[in-house]
PDB file of C-alpha atoms and ligand atoms in Angstrom:
ATOM      1  CA  MET A   1    -119.106 284.391 130.410  1.00  0.00           C
ATOM      2  CA  ARG A   2    -122.611 286.080 130.963  1.00  0.00           C
ATOM      3  CA  THR A   3    -124.001 288.472 128.176  1.00  0.00           C
ATOM      4  CA  GLN A   4    -122.793 291.950 128.637  1.00  0.00           C
ATOM      5  CA  ILE A   5    -125.214 294.546 127.410  1.00  0.00           C
ATOM      6  CA  ALA A   6    -125.031 298.188 126.302  1.00  0.00           C
ATOM      7  CA  ALA A   7    -128.834 299.209 126.224  1.00  0.00           C
ATOM      8  CA  ALA A   8    -130.056 302.530 125.332  1.00  0.00           C
ATOM      9  CA  ASN A   9    -133.408 303.998 126.608  1.00  0.00           C
ATOM     10  CA  TRP A  10    -134.378 306.988 124.354  1.00  0.00           C
ATOM     11  CA  LYS A  11    -137.546 307.308 126.469  1.00  0.00           C
ATOM     12  CA  MET A  12    -139.643 310.004 124.815  1.00  0.00           C
ATOM     13  CA  ASN A  13    -137.145 311.709 122.918  1.00  0.00           C
ATOM     14  CA  LEU A  14    -136.235 312.652 119.289  1.00  0.00           C
ATOM     15  CA  ALA A  15    -137.857 313.170 116.245  1.00  0.00           C
ATOM     16  CA  LEU A  16    -137.855 310.514 113.449  1.00  0.00           C
ATOM     17  CA  SER A  17    -135.050 312.170 111.183  1.00  0.00           C
ATOM     18  CA  GLU A  18    -133.018 312.780 114.682  1.00  0.00           C
ATOM     19  CA  ALA A  19    -133.475 308.879 115.322  1.00  0.00           C
ATOM     20  CA  GLU A  20    -132.639 307.847 111.825  1.00  0.00           C
ATOM     21  CA  ALA A  21    -129.245 310.203 112.052  1.00  0.00           C
ATOM     22  CA  LEU A  22    -128.383 308.884 115.732  1.00  0.00           C
ATOM     23  CA  VAL A  23    -128.649 305.115 114.542  1.00  0.00           C
ATOM     24  CA  ASP A  24    -126.714 306.114 111.273  1.00  0.00           C
ATOM     25  CA  GLN A  25    -123.861 307.403 113.546  1.00  0.00           C
ATOM     26  CA  LEU A  26    -123.941 304.358 115.626  1.00  0.00           C
ATOM     27  CA  ILE A  27    -123.560 301.864 112.758  1.00  0.00           C
ATOM     28  CA  ALA A  28    -121.144 303.949 110.869  1.00  0.00           C
ATOM     29  CA  VAL A  29    -118.427 302.743 113.332  1.00  0.00           C
ATOM     30  CA  PRO A  30    -117.617 299.157 112.917  1.00  0.00           C
ATOM     31  CA  HIS A  31    -118.170 297.862 116.489  1.00  0.00           C
ATOM     32  CA  GLN A  32    -115.832 294.972 117.356  1.00  0.00           C
ATOM     33  CA  LEU A  33    -118.809 293.281 119.456  1.00  0.00           C
ATOM     34  CA  ASN A  34    -117.932 289.818 120.865  1.00  0.00           C
ATOM     35  CA  ASN A  35    -120.330 287.047 121.148  1.00  0.00           C
ATOM     36  CA  ASN A  36    -120.968 287.775 124.480  1.00  0.00           C
ATOM     37  CA  GLN A  37    -121.879 291.490 123.917  1.00  0.00           C
ATOM     38  CA  LEU A  38    -125.169 293.039 122.987  1.00  0.00           C
ATOM     39  CA  VAL A  39    -126.271 296.385 122.124  1.00  0.00           C
ATOM     40  CA  ILE A  40    -130.160 297.116 122.444  1.00  0.00           C
ATOM     41  CA  LEU A  41    -131.891 300.302 121.469  1.00  0.00           C
ATOM     42  CA  ALA A  42    -135.116 300.813 123.180  1.00  0.00           C
ATOM     43  CA  VAL A  43    -136.700 303.355 121.072  1.00  0.00           C
ATOM     44  CA  PRO A  44    -140.286 304.871 120.954  1.00  0.00           C
ATOM     45  CA  PHE A  45    -143.086 302.496 119.341  1.00  0.00           C
ATOM     46  CA  PRO A  46    -143.394 304.710 116.081  1.00  0.00           C
ATOM     47  CA  TYR A  47    -139.570 304.200 115.343  1.00  0.00           C
ATOM     48  CA  LEU A  48    -139.247 300.708 115.910  1.00  0.00           C
ATOM     49  CA  ILE A  49    -139.643 299.502 112.124  1.00  0.00           C
ATOM     50  CA  ALA A  50    -137.314 302.562 110.810  1.00  0.00           C
ATOM     51  CA  VAL A  51    -134.377 301.882 113.365  1.00  0.00           C
ATOM     52  CA  GLN A  52    -134.979 297.890 112.777  1.00  0.00           C
ATOM     53  CA  ASN A  53    -134.503 298.270 109.070  1.00  0.00           C
ATOM     54  CA  LYS A  54    -131.612 300.502 109.730  1.00  0.00           C
ATOM     55  CA  ILE A  55    -129.758 297.817 111.886  1.00  0.00           C
ATOM     56  CA  ALA A  56    -130.803 294.819 109.672  1.00  0.00           C
ATOM     57  CA  GLY A  57    -127.905 292.623 109.268  1.00  0.00           C
ATOM     58  CA  LYS A  58    -125.776 294.048 112.083  1.00  0.00           C
ATOM     59  CA  LYS A  59    -124.749 291.746 114.529  1.00  0.00           C
ATOM     60  CA  ASN A  60    -125.806 291.778 118.063  1.00  0.00           C
ATOM     61  CA  ILE A  61    -127.717 295.041 117.827  1.00  0.00           C
ATOM     62  CA  PHE A  62    -131.338 294.804 118.541  1.00  0.00           C
ATOM     63  CA  VAL A  63    -134.453 297.115 119.152  1.00  0.00           C
ATOM     64  CA  ALA A  64    -136.595 297.057 122.290  1.00  0.00           C
ATOM     65  CA  ALA A  65    -139.675 298.656 122.969  1.00  0.00           C
ATOM     66  CA  GLN A  66    -140.106 300.586 126.064  1.00  0.00           C
ATOM     67  CA  ASN A  67    -143.378 299.109 127.304  1.00  0.00           C
ATOM     68  CA  CYS A  68    -146.153 296.611 126.430  1.00  0.00           C
ATOM     69  CA  TYR A  69    -149.605 296.178 127.765  1.00  0.00           C
ATOM     70  CA  THR A  70    -151.082 293.055 129.649  1.00  0.00           C
ATOM     71  CA  LYS A  71    -153.691 292.130 127.231  1.00  0.00           C
ATOM     72  CA  LYS A  72    -153.305 290.263 123.826  1.00  0.00           C
ATOM     73  CA  SER A  73    -155.570 292.478 121.986  1.00  0.00           C
ATOM     74  CA  GLY A  74    -158.876 294.484 122.203  1.00  0.00           C
ATOM     75  CA  ALA A  75    -160.562 297.761 123.103  1.00  0.00           C
ATOM     76  CA  PHE A  76    -157.638 299.327 124.878  1.00  0.00           C
ATOM     77  CA  THR A  77    -157.233 302.523 122.947  1.00  0.00           C
ATOM     78  CA  GLY A  78    -153.557 303.875 123.202  1.00  0.00           C
ATOM     79  CA  GLU A  79    -151.901 300.706 124.159  1.00  0.00           C
ATOM     80  CA  VAL A  80    -149.407 298.195 122.106  1.00  0.00           C
ATOM     81  CA  SER A  81    -149.667 294.646 122.763  1.00  0.00           C
ATOM     82  CA  ALA A  82    -146.932 292.141 123.086  1.00  0.00           C
ATOM     83  CA  ALA A  83    -148.389 290.216 120.134  1.00  0.00           C
ATOM     84  CA  MET A  84    -147.951 293.586 118.222  1.00  0.00           C
ATOM     85  CA  LEU A  85    -144.191 293.581 118.834  1.00  0.00           C
ATOM     86  CA  GLN A  86    -143.766 290.077 118.012  1.00  0.00           C
ATOM     87  CA  SER A  87    -145.286 290.523 114.730  1.00  0.00           C
ATOM     88  CA  ILE A  88    -143.085 293.213 113.713  1.00  0.00           C
ATOM     89  CA  GLY A  89    -139.889 291.000 114.763  1.00  0.00           C
ATOM     90  CA  VAL A  90    -139.220 293.072 118.079  1.00  0.00           C
ATOM     91  CA  GLU A  91    -137.374 290.594 120.543  1.00  0.00           C
ATOM     92  CA  TYR A  92    -137.045 292.713 123.544  1.00  0.00           C
ATOM     93  CA  VAL A  93    -139.146 294.807 125.854  1.00  0.00           C
ATOM     94  CA  VAL A  94    -138.356 297.147 128.554  1.00  0.00           C
ATOM     95  CA  LEU A  95    -140.726 296.391 131.428  1.00  0.00           C
ATOM     96  CA  GLY A  96    -141.166 298.406 134.960  1.00  0.00           C
ATOM     97  CA  HIS A  97    -139.140 301.383 134.171  1.00  0.00           C
ATOM     98  CA  SER A  98    -139.370 303.724 137.240  1.00  0.00           C
ATOM     99  CA  GLU A  99    -140.900 306.183 135.270  1.00  0.00           C
ATOM    100  CA  ARG A 100    -143.545 303.832 134.174  1.00  0.00           C
ATOM    101  CA  ARG A 101    -144.218 302.970 137.974  1.00  0.00           C
ATOM    102  CA  GLU A 102    -144.222 306.638 139.050  1.00  0.00           C
ATOM    103  CA  TYR A 103    -146.159 308.429 136.301  1.00  0.00           C
ATOM    104  CA  PHE A 104    -148.195 305.300 135.170  1.00  0.00           C
ATOM    105  CA  LYS A 105    -148.921 303.725 138.502  1.00  0.00           C
ATOM    106  CA  GLU A 106    -147.455 300.291 137.488  1.00  0.00           C
ATOM    107  CA  ASP A 107    -147.163 298.104 140.263  1.00  0.00           C
ATOM    108  CA  ASN A 108    -145.305 294.777 140.756  1.00  0.00           C
ATOM    109  CA  SER A 109    -148.483 292.717 140.265  1.00  0.00           C
ATOM    110  CA  LEU A 110    -149.308 294.562 137.166  1.00  0.00           C
ATOM    111  CA  LEU A 111    -145.604 293.944 135.898  1.00  0.00           C
ATOM    112  CA  ALA A 112    -145.792 290.261 136.778  1.00  0.00           C
ATOM    113  CA  ASP A 113    -148.786 290.342 134.206  1.00  0.00           C
ATOM    114  CA  LYS A 114    -146.452 292.219 131.626  1.00  0.00           C
ATOM    115  CA  VAL A 115    -143.610 289.763 131.962  1.00  0.00           C
ATOM    116  CA  ASN A 116    -146.038 286.807 131.334  1.00  0.00           C
ATOM    117  CA  ILE A 117    -147.450 288.448 128.271  1.00  0.00           C
ATOM    118  CA  ALA A 118    -144.059 289.296 126.919  1.00  0.00           C
ATOM    119  CA  LEU A 119    -142.804 285.872 127.482  1.00  0.00           C
ATOM    120  CA  GLU A 120    -145.754 284.171 125.881  1.00  0.00           C
ATOM    121  CA  HIS A 121    -145.059 286.403 122.737  1.00  0.00           C
ATOM    122  CA  ASN A 122    -141.152 285.342 122.887  1.00  0.00           C
ATOM    123  CA  LEU A 123    -140.393 288.959 123.784  1.00  0.00           C
ATOM    124  CA  LYS A 124    -137.218 289.073 126.211  1.00  0.00           C
ATOM    125  CA  PRO A 125    -137.851 291.313 129.027  1.00  0.00           C
ATOM    126  CA  VAL A 126    -135.267 294.224 130.169  1.00  0.00           C
ATOM    127  CA  PHE A 127    -136.712 294.109 133.871  1.00  0.00           C
ATOM    128  CA  CYS A 128    -136.018 297.210 135.665  1.00  0.00           C
ATOM    129  CA  CYS A 129    -136.041 297.534 139.577  1.00  0.00           C
ATOM    130  CA  GLY A 130    -134.306 300.251 141.931  1.00  0.00           C
ATOM    131  CA  GLU A 131    -135.401 302.145 144.801  1.00  0.00           C
ATOM    132  CA  PRO A 132    -136.311 305.614 145.610  1.00  0.00           C
ATOM    133  CA  LEU A 133    -134.299 308.114 147.556  1.00  0.00           C
ATOM    134  CA  ALA A 134    -135.947 307.850 150.771  1.00  0.00           C
ATOM    135  CA  VAL A 135    -135.689 304.221 150.794  1.00  0.00           C
ATOM    136  CA  ARG A 136    -131.755 304.424 150.198  1.00  0.00           C
ATOM    137  CA  GLU A 137    -131.674 306.806 153.059  1.00  0.00           C
ATOM    138  CA  ALA A 138    -133.539 304.551 155.272  1.00  0.00           C
ATOM    139  CA  GLY A 139    -130.845 301.943 154.190  1.00  0.00           C
ATOM    140  CA  THR A 140    -133.739 299.292 153.314  1.00  0.00           C
ATOM    141  CA  GLN A 141    -132.999 299.291 149.636  1.00  0.00           C
ATOM    142  CA  ASP A 142    -131.995 295.563 149.417  1.00  0.00           C
ATOM    143  CA  LYS A 143    -135.433 294.420 150.823  1.00  0.00           C
ATOM    144  CA  TYR A 144    -137.314 296.845 148.634  1.00  0.00           C
ATOM    145  CA  VAL A 145    -135.639 295.434 145.521  1.00  0.00           C
ATOM    146  CA  GLU A 146    -135.989 291.993 146.441  1.00  0.00           C
ATOM    147  CA  THR A 147    -139.655 292.570 146.874  1.00  0.00           C
ATOM    148  CA  GLN A 148    -139.714 294.059 143.361  1.00  0.00           C
ATOM    149  CA  LEU A 149    -138.341 290.762 142.071  1.00  0.00           C
ATOM    150  CA  GLN A 150    -140.159 288.511 144.052  1.00  0.00           C
ATOM    151  CA  GLU A 151    -143.742 290.049 143.330  1.00  0.00           C
ATOM    152  CA  SER A 152    -142.791 290.384 139.636  1.00  0.00           C
ATOM    153  CA  LEU A 153    -140.335 287.678 138.623  1.00  0.00           C
ATOM    154  CA  PHE A 154    -140.444 284.838 141.169  1.00  0.00           C
ATOM    155  CA  HIS A 155    -143.536 283.001 139.804  1.00  0.00           C
ATOM    156  CA  LEU A 156    -141.262 282.146 136.589  1.00  0.00           C
ATOM    157  CA  SER A 157    -139.881 278.695 136.266  1.00  0.00           C
ATOM    158  CA  GLU A 158    -135.997 278.206 136.095  1.00  0.00           C
ATOM    159  CA  HIS A 159    -136.411 277.735 132.545  1.00  0.00           C
ATOM    160  CA  GLU A 160    -138.144 280.939 131.777  1.00  0.00           C
ATOM    161  CA  ILE A 161    -135.991 283.155 134.430  1.00  0.00           C
ATOM    162  CA  THR A 162    -132.724 281.637 133.028  1.00  0.00           C
ATOM    163  CA  GLY A 163    -130.777 284.255 130.885  1.00  0.00           C
ATOM    164  CA  PHE A 164    -133.223 287.187 131.952  1.00  0.00           C
ATOM    165  CA  ILE A 165    -132.068 290.620 131.974  1.00  0.00           C
ATOM    166  CA  ILE A 166    -132.465 292.695 135.085  1.00  0.00           C
ATOM    167  CA  ALA A 167    -131.690 296.382 135.166  1.00  0.00           C
ATOM    168  CA  TYR A 168    -130.926 297.898 138.490  1.00  0.00           C
ATOM    169  CA  GLU A 169    -131.672 301.812 138.218  1.00  0.00           C
ATOM    170  CA  PRO A 170    -131.651 303.487 141.607  1.00  0.00           C
ATOM    171  CA  ILE A 171    -134.134 306.265 141.040  1.00  0.00           C
ATOM    172  CA  TRP A 172    -132.198 308.923 142.831  1.00  0.00           C
ATOM    173  CA  ALA A 173    -129.391 308.480 139.988  1.00  0.00           C
ATOM    174  CA  ILE A 174    -131.829 308.481 137.023  1.00  0.00           C
ATOM    175  CA  GLY A 175    -131.414 311.986 135.243  1.00  0.00           C
ATOM    176  CA  THR A 176    -129.762 313.578 138.110  1.00  0.00           C
ATOM    177  CA  GLY A 177    -126.032 313.315 137.159  1.00  0.00           C
ATOM    178  CA  LYS A 178    -125.761 311.695 140.372  1.00  0.00           C
ATOM    179  CA  THR A 179    -124.338 308.137 139.871  1.00  0.00           C
ATOM    180  CA  ALA A 180    -124.187 305.352 142.222  1.00  0.00           C
ATOM    181  CA  THR A 181    -120.789 304.705 143.347  1.00  0.00           C
ATOM    182  CA  ASN A 182    -119.204 301.596 141.717  1.00  0.00           C
ATOM    183  CA  GLN A 183    -119.524 299.738 145.201  1.00  0.00           C
ATOM    184  CA  GLN A 184    -123.155 300.875 145.766  1.00  0.00           C
ATOM    185  CA  ALA A 185    -123.981 299.390 142.126  1.00  0.00           C
ATOM    186  CA  GLN A 186    -121.898 296.170 142.957  1.00  0.00           C
ATOM    187  CA  ASP A 187    -123.254 295.647 146.358  1.00  0.00           C
ATOM    188  CA  MET A 188    -126.751 295.735 144.903  1.00  0.00           C
ATOM    189  CA  HIS A 189    -126.061 293.584 141.670  1.00  0.00           C
ATOM    190  CA  ALA A 190    -124.703 291.035 144.243  1.00  0.00           C
ATOM    191  CA  ASN A 191    -127.705 291.232 146.418  1.00  0.00           C
ATOM    192  CA  ILE A 192    -129.996 290.638 143.533  1.00  0.00           C
ATOM    193  CA  ARG A 193    -127.934 287.619 142.203  1.00  0.00           C
ATOM    194  CA  SER A 194    -127.844 286.076 145.617  1.00  0.00           C
ATOM    195  CA  VAL A 195    -131.611 286.734 146.126  1.00  0.00           C
ATOM    196  CA  ILE A 196    -132.051 284.940 142.882  1.00  0.00           C
ATOM    197  CA  ALA A 197    -129.469 281.986 143.765  1.00  0.00           C
ATOM    198  CA  GLY A 198    -131.807 281.648 146.827  1.00  0.00           C
ATOM    199  CA  LYS A 199    -134.992 281.411 144.997  1.00  0.00           C
ATOM    200  CA  TYR A 200    -133.691 279.432 142.106  1.00  0.00           C
ATOM    201  CA  SER A 201    -129.909 278.372 142.121  1.00  0.00           C
ATOM    202  CA  VAL A 202    -126.213 279.887 141.659  1.00  0.00           C
ATOM    203  CA  THR A 203    -126.373 278.555 138.097  1.00  0.00           C
ATOM    204  CA  VAL A 204    -129.763 280.559 137.312  1.00  0.00           C
ATOM    205  CA  ALA A 205    -128.286 283.448 139.300  1.00  0.00           C
ATOM    206  CA  ASP A 206    -125.033 283.342 137.206  1.00  0.00           C
ATOM    207  CA  SER A 207    -126.962 283.364 133.893  1.00  0.00           C
ATOM    208  CA  ILE A 208    -128.626 286.724 134.556  1.00  0.00           C
ATOM    209  CA  SER A 209    -127.280 289.558 133.189  1.00  0.00           C
ATOM    210  CA  ILE A 210    -127.652 292.639 135.606  1.00  0.00           C
ATOM    211  CA  LEU A 211    -127.228 296.096 133.963  1.00  0.00           C
ATOM    212  CA  TYR A 212    -126.968 299.200 135.970  1.00  0.00           C
ATOM    213  CA  GLY A 213    -128.751 302.549 135.088  1.00  0.00           C
ATOM    214  CA  GLY A 214    -128.632 306.068 136.324  1.00  0.00           C
ATOM    215  CA  SER A 215    -126.480 308.594 134.707  1.00  0.00           C
ATOM    216  CA  VAL A 216    -124.215 306.319 132.933  1.00  0.00           C
ATOM    217  CA  LYS A 217    -121.975 308.006 130.679  1.00  0.00           C
ATOM    218  CA  ALA A 218    -118.818 307.740 128.455  1.00  0.00           C
ATOM    219  CA  SER A 219    -116.576 309.091 131.287  1.00  0.00           C
ATOM    220  CA  ASN A 220    -117.873 306.612 133.981  1.00  0.00           C
ATOM    221  CA  ALA A 221    -119.120 303.507 131.897  1.00  0.00           C
ATOM    222  CA  LYS A 222    -115.878 301.668 131.946  1.00  0.00           C
ATOM    223  CA  GLU A 223    -115.370 301.735 135.753  1.00  0.00           C
ATOM    224  CA  ILE A 224    -119.152 300.641 136.421  1.00  0.00           C
ATOM    225  CA  PHE A 225    -119.002 298.082 133.873  1.00  0.00           C
ATOM    226  CA  SER A 226    -115.796 296.576 135.317  1.00  0.00           C
ATOM    227  CA  MET A 227    -117.395 295.697 138.770  1.00  0.00           C
ATOM    228  CA  THR A 228    -117.827 291.933 139.100  1.00  0.00           C
ATOM    229  CA  ASP A 229    -121.750 291.785 139.092  1.00  0.00           C
ATOM    230  CA  VAL A 230    -122.244 294.614 136.573  1.00  0.00           C
ATOM    231  CA  ASP A 231    -122.946 293.213 133.188  1.00  0.00           C
ATOM    232  CA  GLY A 232    -123.371 296.399 131.104  1.00  0.00           C
ATOM    233  CA  GLY A 233    -125.855 299.551 131.481  1.00  0.00           C
ATOM    234  CA  LEU A 234    -129.208 300.752 130.762  1.00  0.00           C
ATOM    235  CA  VAL A 235    -128.232 304.399 129.433  1.00  0.00           C
ATOM    236  CA  GLY A 236    -130.623 307.309 129.286  1.00  0.00           C
ATOM    237  CA  GLY A 237    -129.429 310.910 128.228  1.00  0.00           C
ATOM    238  CA  ALA A 238    -126.218 309.673 127.285  1.00  0.00           C
ATOM    239  CA  SER A 239    -127.599 307.269 124.647  1.00  0.00           C
ATOM    240  CA  LEU A 240    -128.909 310.273 122.571  1.00  0.00           C
ATOM    241  CA  ILE A 241    -125.428 311.471 121.827  1.00  0.00           C
ATOM    242  CA  ALA A 242    -123.872 309.194 119.349  1.00  0.00           C
ATOM    243  CA  ASP A 243    -120.298 309.632 120.541  1.00  0.00           C
ATOM    244  CA  GLU A 244    -121.147 308.972 124.126  1.00  0.00           C
ATOM    245  CA  PHE A 245    -123.159 305.903 123.540  1.00  0.00           C
ATOM    246  CA  ILE A 246    -120.427 304.468 121.112  1.00  0.00           C
ATOM    247  CA  THR A 247    -117.760 305.051 123.972  1.00  0.00           C
ATOM    248  CA  ILE A 248    -120.403 303.137 126.233  1.00  0.00           C
ATOM    249  CA  MET A 249    -120.813 300.359 123.565  1.00  0.00           C
ATOM    250  CA  ASN A 250    -116.955 300.058 123.795  1.00  0.00           C
ATOM    251  CA  SER A 251    -116.888 300.014 127.608  1.00  0.00           C
ATOM    252  CA  LEU A 252    -118.487 296.464 127.809  1.00  0.00           C
ATOM    253  CA  LYS A 253    -116.267 293.737 129.268  1.00  0.00           C
TER     254      LYS A 253
HETATM  255  P1  13P B   1    -130.100 308.298 132.423  1.00  0.00           P
HETATM  256  O1  13P B   1    -129.124 307.746 131.862  1.00  0.00           O
HETATM  257  O2  13P B   1    -130.639 309.588 131.871  1.00  0.00           O
HETATM  258  O3  13P B   1    -129.935 308.683 133.992  1.00  0.00           O
HETATM  259  O4  13P B   1    -131.327 307.646 132.565  1.00  0.00           O
HETATM  260  C1  13P B   1    -131.361 306.400 133.072  1.00  0.00           C
HETATM  261  C2  13P B   1    -132.471 305.389 132.710  1.00  0.00           C
HETATM  262  O5  13P B   1    -133.542 305.848 133.321  1.00  0.00           O
HETATM  263  C3  13P B   1    -132.135 304.385 131.684  1.00  0.00           C
HETATM  264  O6  13P B   1    -133.495 303.798 131.627  1.00  0.00           O
END
């Protein structure tokens, strides 16, 4: 079975003391995670080490950075490199979140560079894709997401893309309380898998964990995660509330 993942994206939220309290609450509950289930906490850069220390020794719980830069090192004030993340033992990095695409003008080609540098440093990307409302209304979301994958991921070798993590986050469902229907999520996830199967193979497509993101909460996680091609979620707002996120973790297949 594919890896099922509950990923928290804290975005730019919480003070350090709040972040630590949240992690304490999450790990206070003994989670029955199977070998095929993972929890990933994408936390702000300044909290990576503190959260790593808290979860040390916990099985199947990892931290992720929310971004990294395209260059290894140098005069890039304010940026954080994949090499730095690797040097502190981070294993995952979220790339291509729609907020980075929109506010920081990250395009598919820049994201291809970020994916490359992340892989060079043994980081596993959680690669985000998803369409804005206008594209959904025009009914061209399948092609839109396909282009995002083609331009940022399809230069990868079969070996590199096997086991990849992709998060489908329709922009119109992020932070809006408006979740895609289970069927809309399933349809897009199946589309993503079939595009990958076409480019690589069915075996490769079957190895990829495709997470749904956009207003996932305790009350809807189980039904969304139950869809055939949905392998968990990337959760914003609800991941900041311990009880909500614990229920979401427990909703994995
Ligand atoms: P919400 O869960 O707050 O809608 O955010 C989704 C998201 O952007 C996760 O990366």
